[in-house]
Tab-separated table of N, CA and C in Angstrom:
chain	number	residue	atom	x	y	z
I	1	UNK	N	45.054	147.461	53.263
I	1	UNK	CA	45.278	148.120	51.989
I	1	UNK	C	46.784	148.215	51.689
I	2	UNK	N	47.581	148.507	52.724
I	2	UNK	CA	49.022	148.621	52.540
I	2	UNK	C	49.618	147.317	52.030
I	3	UNK	N	49.173	146.213	52.603
I	3	UNK	CA	49.663	144.902	52.171
I	3	UNK	C	49.273	144.627	50.719
I	4	UNK	N	48.079	145.020	50.343
I	4	UNK	CA	47.627	144.832	48.960
I	4	UNK	C	48.482	145.670	47.994
I	5	UNK	N	48.822	146.866	48.409
I	5	UNK	CA	49.673	147.724	47.577
I	5	UNK	C	51.037	147.058	47.370
I	6	UNK	N	51.636	146.562	48.457
I	6	UNK	CA	52.935	145.902	48.338
I	6	UNK	C	52.859	144.644	47.476
I	7	UNK	N	51.763	143.878	47.601
I	7	UNK	CA	51.610	142.656	46.816
I	7	UNK	C	51.461	142.953	45.326
I	8	UNK	N	50.901	144.104	44.992
I	8	UNK	CA	50.704	144.462	43.589
I	8	UNK	C	51.867	145.264	43.012
I	9	UNK	N	52.879	145.474	43.811
I	9	UNK	CA	54.061	146.190	43.339
I	9	UNK	C	54.938	145.228	42.541
I	10	UNK	N	55.317	145.614	41.328
I	10	UNK	CA	56.198	144.737	40.528
I	10	UNK	C	57.527	144.487	41.253
I	11	UNK	N	58.084	143.311	41.035
I	11	UNK	CA	59.330	142.909	41.704
I	11	UNK	C	60.495	143.843	41.372
I	12	UNK	N	60.538	144.355	40.143
I	12	UNK	CA	61.650	145.205	39.755
I	12	UNK	C	61.716	146.473	40.615
I	13	UNK	N	60.573	146.897	41.168
I	13	UNK	CA	60.567	148.090	42.019
I	13	UNK	C	61.385	147.834	43.285
I	14	UNK	N	61.249	146.642	43.849
I	14	UNK	CA	62.033	146.296	45.032
I	14	UNK	C	63.516	146.201	44.697
I	15	UNK	N	63.825	145.667	43.525
I	15	UNK	CA	65.229	145.588	43.094
I	15	UNK	C	65.803	146.986	42.911
I	16	UNK	N	65.027	147.894	42.338
I	16	UNK	CA	65.481	149.274	42.167
I	16	UNK	C	65.711	149.930	43.524
I	17	UNK	N	64.819	149.677	44.462
I	17	UNK	CA	64.989	150.226	45.811
I	17	UNK	C	66.300	149.760	46.431
I	18	UNK	N	66.590	148.473	46.333
I	18	UNK	CA	67.828	147.923	46.894
I	18	UNK	C	69.038	148.532	46.193
I	19	UNK	N	68.979	148.678	44.871
I	19	UNK	CA	70.100	149.267	44.125
I	19	UNK	C	70.339	150.714	44.551
I	20	UNK	N	69.280	151.491	44.706
I	20	UNK	CA	69.435	152.882	45.140
I	20	UNK	C	69.940	152.958	46.582
I	21	UNK	N	69.454	152.059	47.417
I	21	UNK	CA	69.926	152.012	48.800
I	21	UNK	C	71.427	151.710	48.839
I	22	UNK	N	71.861	150.735	48.049
I	22	UNK	CA	73.285	150.377	47.978
I	22	UNK	C	74.109	151.557	47.461
I	23	UNK	N	73.650	152.177	46.371
I	23	UNK	CA	74.368	153.315	45.797
I	23	UNK	C	74.440	154.465	46.790
I	24	UNK	N	73.348	154.743	47.466
I	24	UNK	CA	73.330	155.829	48.442
I	24	UNK	C	74.202	155.556	49.646
I	25	UNK	N	74.189	154.322	50.133
I	25	UNK	CA	75.030	153.974	51.280
I	25	UNK	C	76.512	154.072	50.933
I	26	UNK	N	76.870	153.745	49.700
I	26	UNK	CA	78.272	153.882	49.273
I	26	UNK	C	78.722	155.334	49.334
I	27	UNK	N	77.789	156.247	49.133
I	27	UNK	CA	78.148	157.666	49.128
I	27	UNK	C	78.273	158.252	50.527
I	28	UNK	N	78.017	157.449	51.548
I	28	UNK	CA	78.247	157.927	52.915
I	28	UNK	C	79.721	157.817	53.284
I	29	UNK	N	80.504	157.165	52.435
I	29	UNK	CA	81.937	157.002	52.663
I	29	UNK	C	82.729	157.961	51.771
I	30	UNK	N	83.834	158.478	52.275
I	30	UNK	CA	84.707	159.308	51.440
I	30	UNK	C	85.247	158.443	50.312
I	31	UNK	N	85.382	159.044	49.141
I	31	UNK	CA	85.829	158.265	47.989
I	31	UNK	C	86.437	159.181	46.937
I	32	UNK	N	87.122	158.541	45.999
I	32	UNK	CA	87.651	159.238	44.829
I	32	UNK	C	86.906	158.736	43.612
I	33	UNK	N	86.613	159.650	42.700
I	33	UNK	CA	85.905	159.246	41.487
I	33	UNK	C	86.141	160.254	40.379
I	34	UNK	N	86.027	159.746	39.155
I	34	UNK	CA	86.140	160.587	37.984
I	34	UNK	C	84.822	161.283	37.686
I	35	UNK	N	84.863	162.229	36.759
I	35	UNK	CA	83.663	162.998	36.430
I	35	UNK	C	82.555	162.102	35.883
I	36	UNK	N	82.927	161.076	35.109
I	36	UNK	CA	81.912	160.182	34.558
I	36	UNK	C	81.143	159.477	35.674
I	37	UNK	N	81.861	159.058	36.697
I	37	UNK	CA	81.223	158.372	37.817
I	37	UNK	C	80.351	159.321	38.634
I	38	UNK	N	80.644	160.606	38.586
I	38	UNK	CA	79.818	161.614	39.239
I	38	UNK	C	78.589	161.896	38.372
I	39	UNK	N	78.809	161.979	37.070
I	39	UNK	CA	77.763	162.411	36.151
I	39	UNK	C	76.713	161.333	35.858
I	40	UNK	N	77.121	160.099	35.645
I	40	UNK	CA	76.172	159.067	35.202
I	40	UNK	C	75.028	158.804	36.183
I	41	UNK	N	75.278	158.644	37.489
I	41	UNK	CA	74.133	158.458	38.390
I	41	UNK	C	73.185	159.665	38.397
I	42	UNK	N	73.754	160.867	38.335
I	42	UNK	CA	72.912	162.065	38.325
I	42	UNK	C	72.040	162.110	37.062
I	43	UNK	N	72.629	161.765	35.918
I	43	UNK	CA	71.841	161.728	34.683
I	43	UNK	C	70.765	160.652	34.742
I	44	UNK	N	71.124	159.482	35.273
I	44	UNK	CA	70.146	158.399	35.384
I	44	UNK	C	68.992	158.768	36.300
I	45	UNK	N	69.283	159.366	37.438
I	45	UNK	CA	68.230	159.750	38.370
I	45	UNK	C	67.405	160.916	37.837
I	46	UNK	N	68.031	161.809	37.094
I	46	UNK	CA	67.276	162.891	36.453
I	46	UNK	C	66.345	162.322	35.388
I	47	UNK	N	66.813	161.357	34.631
I	47	UNK	CA	65.952	160.700	33.637
I	47	UNK	C	64.796	159.970	34.318
I	48	UNK	N	65.059	159.326	35.451
I	48	UNK	CA	64.017	158.640	36.220
I	48	UNK	C	62.974	159.643	36.698
I	49	UNK	N	63.425	160.803	37.140
I	49	UNK	CA	62.539	161.868	37.589
I	49	UNK	C	61.677	162.385	36.430
I	50	UNK	N	62.317	162.662	35.312
I	50	UNK	CA	61.587	163.152	34.139
I	50	UNK	C	60.601	162.101	33.633
I	51	UNK	N	61.003	160.849	33.667
I	51	UNK	CA	60.106	159.760	33.281
I	51	UNK	C	58.870	159.728	34.178
I	52	UNK	N	59.056	160.014	35.463
I	52	UNK	CA	57.926	160.065	36.386
I	52	UNK	C	56.884	161.064	35.944
I	53	UNK	N	57.317	162.213	35.461
I	53	UNK	CA	56.387	163.247	34.984
I	53	UNK	C	55.761	162.839	33.657
I	54	UNK	N	56.594	162.437	32.713
I	54	UNK	CA	56.092	162.136	31.369
I	54	UNK	C	55.199	160.900	31.325
I	55	UNK	N	55.472	159.927	32.195
I	55	UNK	CA	54.635	158.719	32.185
I	55	UNK	C	53.293	158.959	32.865
I	56	UNK	N	53.248	159.818	33.861
I	56	UNK	CA	51.996	160.077	34.569
I	56	UNK	C	51.123	161.098	33.849
I	57	UNK	N	51.735	162.099	33.234
I	57	UNK	CA	50.977	163.183	32.604
I	57	UNK	C	51.523	163.495	31.209
I	58	UNK	N	51.431	162.548	30.287
I	58	UNK	CA	52.033	162.753	28.965
I	58	UNK	C	51.352	163.839	28.125
I	59	UNK	N	50.122	164.168	28.436
I	59	UNK	CA	49.395	165.142	27.617
I	59	UNK	C	49.257	166.493	28.304
I	60	UNK	N	49.978	166.708	29.382
I	60	UNK	CA	49.873	167.970	30.117
I	60	UNK	C	51.213	168.702	30.094
I	61	UNK	N	51.413	169.579	29.109
I	61	UNK	CA	52.712	170.259	28.980
I	61	UNK	C	53.057	171.146	30.180
I	62	UNK	N	52.059	171.600	30.910
I	62	UNK	CA	52.336	172.442	32.069
I	62	UNK	C	53.123	171.680	33.135
I	63	UNK	N	52.918	170.369	33.214
I	63	UNK	CA	53.685	169.569	34.189
I	63	UNK	C	55.163	169.547	33.826
I	64	UNK	N	55.453	169.460	32.554
I	64	UNK	CA	56.846	169.484	32.111
I	64	UNK	C	57.481	170.842	32.412
I	65	UNK	N	56.715	171.893	32.228
I	65	UNK	CA	57.230	173.234	32.538
I	65	UNK	C	57.505	173.368	34.041
I	66	UNK	N	56.620	172.815	34.880
I	66	UNK	CA	56.845	172.848	36.339
I	66	UNK	C	58.097	172.065	36.697
I	67	UNK	N	58.267	170.902	36.067
I	67	UNK	CA	59.457	170.100	36.325
I	67	UNK	C	60.712	170.893	35.965
I	68	UNK	N	60.708	171.493	34.791
I	68	UNK	CA	61.866	172.242	34.315
I	68	UNK	C	62.165	173.451	35.203
I	69	UNK	N	61.145	174.162	35.613
I	69	UNK	CA	61.342	175.323	36.481
I	69	UNK	C	61.907	174.896	37.831
I	70	UNK	N	61.353	173.843	38.414
I	70	UNK	CA	61.859	173.362	39.709
I	70	UNK	C	63.276	172.814	39.575
I	71	UNK	N	63.550	172.067	38.508
I	71	UNK	CA	64.893	171.506	38.311
I	71	UNK	C	65.924	172.618	38.137
I	72	UNK	N	65.612	173.592	37.306
I	72	UNK	CA	66.596	174.648	37.048
I	72	UNK	C	66.784	175.551	38.265
I	73	UNK	N	65.730	175.898	38.964
I	73	UNK	CA	65.894	176.776	40.130
I	73	UNK	C	66.598	176.052	41.275
I	74	UNK	N	66.279	174.788	41.498
I	74	UNK	CA	66.964	174.031	42.549
I	74	UNK	C	68.424	173.803	42.174
I	75	UNK	N	68.674	173.456	40.919
I	75	UNK	CA	70.053	173.280	40.459
I	75	UNK	C	70.868	174.554	40.607
I	76	UNK	N	70.263	175.678	40.265
I	76	UNK	CA	70.932	176.971	40.408
I	76	UNK	C	71.279	177.228	41.869
I	77	UNK	N	70.320	176.955	42.765
I	77	UNK	CA	70.542	177.171	44.191
I	77	UNK	C	71.666	176.271	44.715
I	78	UNK	N	71.648	175.003	44.337
I	78	UNK	CA	72.671	174.059	44.810
I	78	UNK	C	74.052	174.483	44.328
I	79	UNK	N	74.155	174.943	43.097
I	79	UNK	CA	75.468	175.341	42.560
I	79	UNK	C	76.059	176.520	43.314
I	80	UNK	N	75.232	177.296	43.966
I	80	UNK	CA	75.732	178.445	44.708
I	80	UNK	C	76.114	178.105	46.142
I	81	UNK	N	75.917	176.888	46.561
I	81	UNK	CA	76.288	176.455	47.911
I	81	UNK	C	77.762	176.048	47.916
I	82	UNK	N	78.367	176.202	49.065
I	82	UNK	CA	79.777	175.806	49.207
I	82	UNK	C	79.892	174.283	49.140
I	83	UNK	N	80.982	173.839	48.567
I	83	UNK	CA	81.259	172.404	48.558
I	83	UNK	C	81.578	171.935	49.972
I	84	UNK	N	81.277	170.681	50.277
I	84	UNK	CA	81.627	170.161	51.606
I	84	UNK	C	83.138	170.233	51.825
I	85	UNK	N	83.527	170.468	53.079
I	85	UNK	CA	84.954	170.512	53.427
I	85	UNK	C	85.606	169.196	53.028
I	86	UNK	N	86.768	169.299	52.441
I	86	UNK	CA	87.500	168.106	52.031
I	86	UNK	C	87.277	167.720	50.575
I	87	UNK	N	86.389	168.417	49.870
I	87	UNK	CA	86.164	168.134	48.451
I	87	UNK	C	87.326	168.725	47.664
I	88	UNK	N	87.962	167.887	46.853
I	88	UNK	CA	89.116	168.340	46.067
I	88	UNK	C	89.036	167.739	44.668
I	89	UNK	N	89.793	168.355	43.769
I	89	UNK	CA	89.926	167.829	42.411
I	89	UNK	C	91.404	167.767	42.078
I	90	UNK	N	91.861	166.625	41.587
I	90	UNK	CA	93.245	166.439	41.172
I	90	UNK	C	93.278	166.494	39.648
I	91	UNK	N	93.792	167.590	39.074
I	91	UNK	CA	93.779	167.721	37.612
I	91	UNK	C	94.684	166.706	36.909
I	92	UNK	N	95.735	166.247	37.579
I	92	UNK	CA	96.631	165.271	36.956
I	92	UNK	C	95.923	163.929	36.774
I	93	UNK	N	95.211	163.491	37.786
I	93	UNK	CA	94.503	162.214	37.710
I	93	UNK	C	93.065	162.371	37.227
I	94	UNK	N	92.597	163.620	37.135
I	94	UNK	CA	91.215	163.944	36.751
I	94	UNK	C	90.220	163.188	37.635
I	95	UNK	N	90.440	163.326	38.942
I	95	UNK	CA	89.594	162.637	39.915
I	95	UNK	C	89.223	163.597	41.043
I	96	UNK	N	88.018	163.396	41.532
I	96	UNK	CA	87.522	164.151	42.678
I	96	UNK	C	87.728	163.339	43.942
I	97	UNK	N	88.029	164.013	45.026
I	97	UNK	CA	87.961	163.417	46.358
I	97	UNK	C	86.725	164.042	46.996
I	98	UNK	N	85.780	163.187	47.353
I	98	UNK	CA	84.495	163.659	47.878
I	98	UNK	C	84.286	163.032	49.253
I	99	UNK	N	84.033	163.869	50.266
I	99	UNK	CA	83.775	163.302	51.586
I	99	UNK	C	82.414	162.599	51.610
I	100	UNK	N	82.281	161.647	52.497
I	100	UNK	CA	81.022	160.929	52.621
I	100	UNK	C	79.899	161.839	53.100
I	101	UNK	N	78.683	161.532	52.654
I	101	UNK	CA	77.522	162.329	53.032
I	101	UNK	C	76.269	161.462	52.961
I	102	UNK	N	75.339	161.744	53.852
I	102	UNK	CA	74.050	161.049	53.838
I	102	UNK	C	73.061	161.735	52.895
I	103	UNK	N	73.382	162.921	52.416
I	103	UNK	CA	72.466	163.677	51.563
I	103	UNK	C	72.144	162.932	50.258
I	104	UNK	N	73.115	162.361	49.557
I	104	UNK	CA	72.754	161.629	48.335
I	104	UNK	C	71.795	160.466	48.593
I	105	UNK	N	72.009	159.745	49.682
I	105	UNK	CA	71.101	158.639	50.016
I	105	UNK	C	69.687	159.171	50.249
I	106	UNK	N	69.572	160.227	51.032
I	106	UNK	CA	68.249	160.801	51.303
I	106	UNK	C	67.592	161.303	50.026
I	107	UNK	N	68.370	161.904	49.146
I	107	UNK	CA	67.829	162.429	47.895
I	107	UNK	C	67.365	161.302	46.978
I	108	UNK	N	68.182	160.255	46.853
I	108	UNK	CA	67.803	159.121	45.996
I	108	UNK	C	66.542	158.431	46.510
I	109	UNK	N	66.512	158.181	47.812
I	109	UNK	CA	65.346	157.512	48.373
I	109	UNK	C	64.122	158.430	48.354
I	110	UNK	N	64.351	159.733	48.475
I	110	UNK	CA	63.237	160.681	48.353
I	110	UNK	C	62.616	160.635	46.973
I	111	UNK	N	63.450	160.597	45.945
I	111	UNK	CA	62.938	160.493	44.576
I	111	UNK	C	62.216	159.163	44.372
I	112	UNK	N	62.808	158.085	44.858
I	112	UNK	CA	62.185	156.774	44.724
I	112	UNK	C	60.805	156.762	45.390
I	113	UNK	N	60.741	157.262	46.625
I	113	UNK	CA	59.478	157.257	47.352
I	113	UNK	C	58.447	158.164	46.679
I	114	UNK	N	58.889	159.272	46.126
I	114	UNK	CA	57.964	160.144	45.403
I	114	UNK	C	57.361	159.407	44.220
I	115	UNK	N	58.206	158.747	43.441
I	115	UNK	CA	57.719	157.994	42.281
I	115	UNK	C	56.774	156.883	42.716
I	116	UNK	N	57.110	156.202	43.788
I	116	UNK	CA	56.276	155.102	44.275
I	116	UNK	C	54.928	155.620	44.774
I	117	UNK	N	54.945	156.662	45.593
I	117	UNK	CA	53.710	157.210	46.154
I	117	UNK	C	52.825	157.792	45.055
I	118	UNK	N	53.414	158.476	44.099
I	118	UNK	CA	52.628	159.015	42.986
I	118	UNK	C	52.000	157.870	42.199
I	119	UNK	N	52.763	156.817	41.937
I	119	UNK	CA	52.215	155.667	41.218
I	119	UNK	C	51.060	155.025	41.955
I	120	UNK	N	51.208	154.847	43.258
I	120	UNK	CA	50.129	154.261	44.063
I	120	UNK	C	48.927	155.198	44.088
I	121	UNK	N	49.171	156.484	44.298
I	121	UNK	CA	48.068	157.447	44.347
I	121	UNK	C	47.284	157.462	43.041
I	122	UNK	N	47.976	157.407	41.926
I	122	UNK	CA	47.283	157.425	40.635
I	122	UNK	C	46.563	156.104	40.363
I	123	UNK	N	47.083	155.005	40.909
I	123	UNK	CA	46.395	153.719	40.754
I	123	UNK	C	45.117	153.677	41.603
I	124	UNK	N	45.194	154.261	42.789
I	124	UNK	CA	44.046	154.237	43.694
I	124	UNK	C	43.036	155.321	43.336
I	125	UNK	N	43.523	156.478	42.933
I	125	UNK	CA	42.665	157.624	42.593
I	125	UNK	C	42.994	158.093	41.177
I	126	UNK	N	42.541	157.346	40.190
I	126	UNK	CA	42.891	157.625	38.787
I	126	UNK	C	42.483	159.031	38.359
I	127	UNK	N	41.473	159.590	38.963
I	127	UNK	CA	41.013	160.926	38.593
I	127	UNK	C	42.012	162.019	38.912
I	128	UNK	N	42.958	161.732	39.797
I	128	UNK	CA	43.949	162.748	40.144
I	128	UNK	C	44.860	163.098	38.976
I	129	UNK	N	44.899	162.248	37.960
I	129	UNK	CA	45.710	162.544	36.780
I	129	UNK	C	45.267	163.866	36.162
I	130	UNK	N	43.957	164.124	36.187
I	130	UNK	CA	43.410	165.325	35.551
I	130	UNK	C	43.264	166.506	36.496
I	131	UNK	N	43.478	166.309	37.778
I	131	UNK	CA	43.373	167.402	38.740
I	131	UNK	C	44.444	168.444	38.446
I	132	UNK	N	44.130	169.683	38.765
I	132	UNK	CA	45.077	170.759	38.455
I	132	UNK	C	46.278	170.763	39.400
I	133	UNK	N	46.051	170.670	40.684
I	133	UNK	CA	47.142	170.835	41.640
I	133	UNK	C	48.058	169.637	41.771
I	134	UNK	N	47.509	168.441	41.803
I	134	UNK	CA	48.305	167.241	42.045
I	134	UNK	C	49.416	167.062	41.015
I	135	UNK	N	49.131	167.118	39.719
I	135	UNK	CA	50.216	166.949	38.738
I	135	UNK	C	51.289	168.038	38.831
I	136	UNK	N	50.889	169.257	39.117
I	136	UNK	CA	51.861	170.350	39.173
I	136	UNK	C	52.775	170.229	40.390
I	137	UNK	N	52.195	169.886	41.530
I	137	UNK	CA	53.007	169.716	42.737
I	137	UNK	C	53.964	168.539	42.560
I	138	UNK	N	53.453	167.432	42.059
I	138	UNK	CA	54.314	166.253	41.857
I	138	UNK	C	55.432	166.552	40.868
I	139	UNK	N	55.113	167.250	39.802
I	139	UNK	CA	56.133	167.600	38.807
I	139	UNK	C	57.198	168.504	39.405
I	140	UNK	N	56.775	169.436	40.246
I	140	UNK	CA	57.744	170.323	40.898
I	140	UNK	C	58.637	169.536	41.853
I	141	UNK	N	58.081	168.573	42.569
I	141	UNK	CA	58.884	167.752	43.476
I	141	UNK	C	59.894	166.935	42.674
I	142	UNK	N	59.428	166.306	41.588
I	142	UNK	CA	60.346	165.560	40.722
I	142	UNK	C	61.467	166.476	40.216
I	143	UNK	N	61.099	167.654	39.764
I	143	UNK	CA	62.087	168.592	39.253
I	143	UNK	C	63.072	169.041	40.323
I	144	UNK	N	62.575	169.224	41.538
I	144	UNK	CA	63.457	169.604	42.633
I	144	UNK	C	64.533	168.560	42.883
I	145	UNK	N	64.136	167.291	42.845
I	145	UNK	CA	65.135	166.231	43.011
I	145	UNK	C	66.159	166.262	41.882
I	146	UNK	N	65.700	166.461	40.657
I	146	UNK	CA	66.632	166.534	39.527
I	146	UNK	C	67.609	167.693	39.692
I	147	UNK	N	67.111	168.821	40.171
I	147	UNK	CA	67.980	169.966	40.415
I	147	UNK	C	69.038	169.674	41.461
I	148	UNK	N	68.671	168.905	42.489
I	148	UNK	CA	69.654	168.526	43.506
I	148	UNK	C	70.760	167.676	42.899
I	149	UNK	N	70.377	166.692	42.076
I	149	UNK	CA	71.378	165.809	41.465
I	149	UNK	C	72.290	166.582	40.523
I	150	UNK	N	71.685	167.354	39.630
I	150	UNK	CA	72.482	168.042	38.623
I	150	UNK	C	73.241	169.238	39.200
I	151	UNK	N	72.698	169.872	40.226
I	151	UNK	CA	73.408	170.967	40.883
I	151	UNK	C	74.697	170.481	41.529
I	152	UNK	N	74.640	169.289	42.116
I	152	UNK	CA	75.844	168.701	42.723
I	152	UNK	C	76.905	168.459	41.649
I	153	UNK	N	76.493	167.926	40.525
I	153	UNK	CA	77.435	167.702	39.426
I	153	UNK	C	77.997	169.041	38.946
I	154	UNK	N	77.142	170.044	38.861
I	154	UNK	CA	77.591	171.365	38.433
I	154	UNK	C	78.637	171.958	39.368
I	155	UNK	N	78.450	171.763	40.673
I	155	UNK	CA	79.442	172.264	41.641
I	155	UNK	C	80.788	171.580	41.456
I	156	UNK	N	80.754	170.261	41.259
I	156	UNK	CA	82.004	169.520	41.074
I	156	UNK	C	82.678	169.903	39.753
I	157	UNK	N	81.877	170.062	38.706
I	157	UNK	CA	82.418	170.474	37.411
I	157	UNK	C	83.087	171.845	37.529
I	158	UNK	N	82.449	172.768	38.247
I	158	UNK	CA	83.029	174.104	38.433
I	158	UNK	C	84.343	174.012	39.199
I	159	UNK	N	84.400	173.140	40.201
I	159	UNK	CA	85.654	172.933	40.936
I	159	UNK	C	86.743	172.432	39.996
I	160	UNK	N	86.408	171.483	39.140
I	160	UNK	CA	87.393	170.946	38.197
I	160	UNK	C	87.885	172.035	37.253
I	161	UNK	N	86.990	172.848	36.749
I	161	UNK	CA	87.393	173.926	35.834
I	161	UNK	C	88.285	174.943	36.539
I	162	UNK	N	87.924	175.327	37.756
I	162	UNK	CA	88.757	176.282	38.519
I	162	UNK	C	90.134	175.697	38.803
I	163	UNK	N	90.166	174.434	39.191
I	163	UNK	CA	91.438	173.793	39.530
I	163	UNK	C	92.309	173.644	38.293
I	164	UNK	N	91.708	173.218	37.174
I	164	UNK	CA	92.468	173.110	35.926
I	164	UNK	C	93.019	174.461	35.502
I	165	UNK	N	92.207	175.495	35.605
I	165	UNK	CA	92.644	176.825	35.209
I	165	UNK	C	93.777	177.314	36.111
I	166	UNK	N	93.656	177.089	37.402
I	166	UNK	CA	94.713	177.500	38.330
I	166	UNK	C	96.001	176.735	38.058
I	167	UNK	N	95.888	175.453	37.752
I	167	UNK	CA	97.081	174.641	37.455
I	167	UNK	C	97.758	175.146	36.184
I	168	UNK	N	96.986	175.501	35.164
I	168	UNK	CA	97.566	176.021	33.916
I	168	UNK	C	98.243	177.366	34.157
I	169	UNK	N	97.630	178.229	34.967
I	169	UNK	CA	98.239	179.520	35.259
I	169	UNK	C	99.533	179.334	36.036
I	170	UNK	N	99.544	178.417	36.968
I	170	UNK	CA	100.757	178.172	37.747
I	170	UNK	C	101.851	177.628	36.849
I	171	UNK	N	101.510	176.695	35.952
I	171	UNK	CA	102.491	176.150	35.013
I	171	UNK	C	103.049	177.238	34.116
I	172	UNK	N	102.205	178.159	33.679
I	172	UNK	CA	102.645	179.214	32.770
I	172	UNK	C	103.567	180.213	33.473
I	173	UNK	N	103.374	180.391	34.772
I	173	UNK	CA	104.211	181.359	35.499
I	173	UNK	C	105.481	180.747	36.049
I	174	UNK	N	105.617	179.433	35.983
I	174	UNK	CA	106.824	178.760	36.485
I	174	UNK	C	107.981	179.028	35.532
I	175	UNK	N	109.181	179.251	36.096
I	175	UNK	CA	110.353	179.467	35.228
I	175	UNK	C	110.689	178.174	34.468
I	176	UNK	N	111.038	178.342	33.236
I	176	UNK	CA	111.414	177.190	32.397
I	176	UNK	C	112.876	176.874	32.648
I	177	UNK	N	113.183	175.626	32.874
I	177	UNK	CA	114.573	175.222	33.190
I	177	UNK	C	115.394	175.088	31.944
């Protein structure tokens, strides 16, 4: 059955897996990046997560509410966590220095596998689309991943705002020559 599932998987799914694997592996290395480079992957993966809910259960608004609740609560929780040691923001260059981490890779592949497993489960057991628990749990899992992505962006954005504000205060208190 597993081989049949893989044979019926569209080719683009494998390409997406490789792209996410490459993107995630790049994040295991320390790097510098601008806010756009931080924000765009998070927005894309959040859209992929939301698409997972809307494509599987387009007529069940409760699934969207579960996604939103999980995304917002997870995002809120992530924003309250300390940034990894070595994370900095340079206001002059408007760039972040971010230490390498395996967490983004695990999160991206977790979202990918969730979407894949849900797709296979719904193909094999079409009746699960209408079940009460399955759509809600899946939507909450999708939302949790979105909260992780967007919470990370929120933490970096907050660092940039704090650093910019501190730099402006320091400039204002410096004696004028």
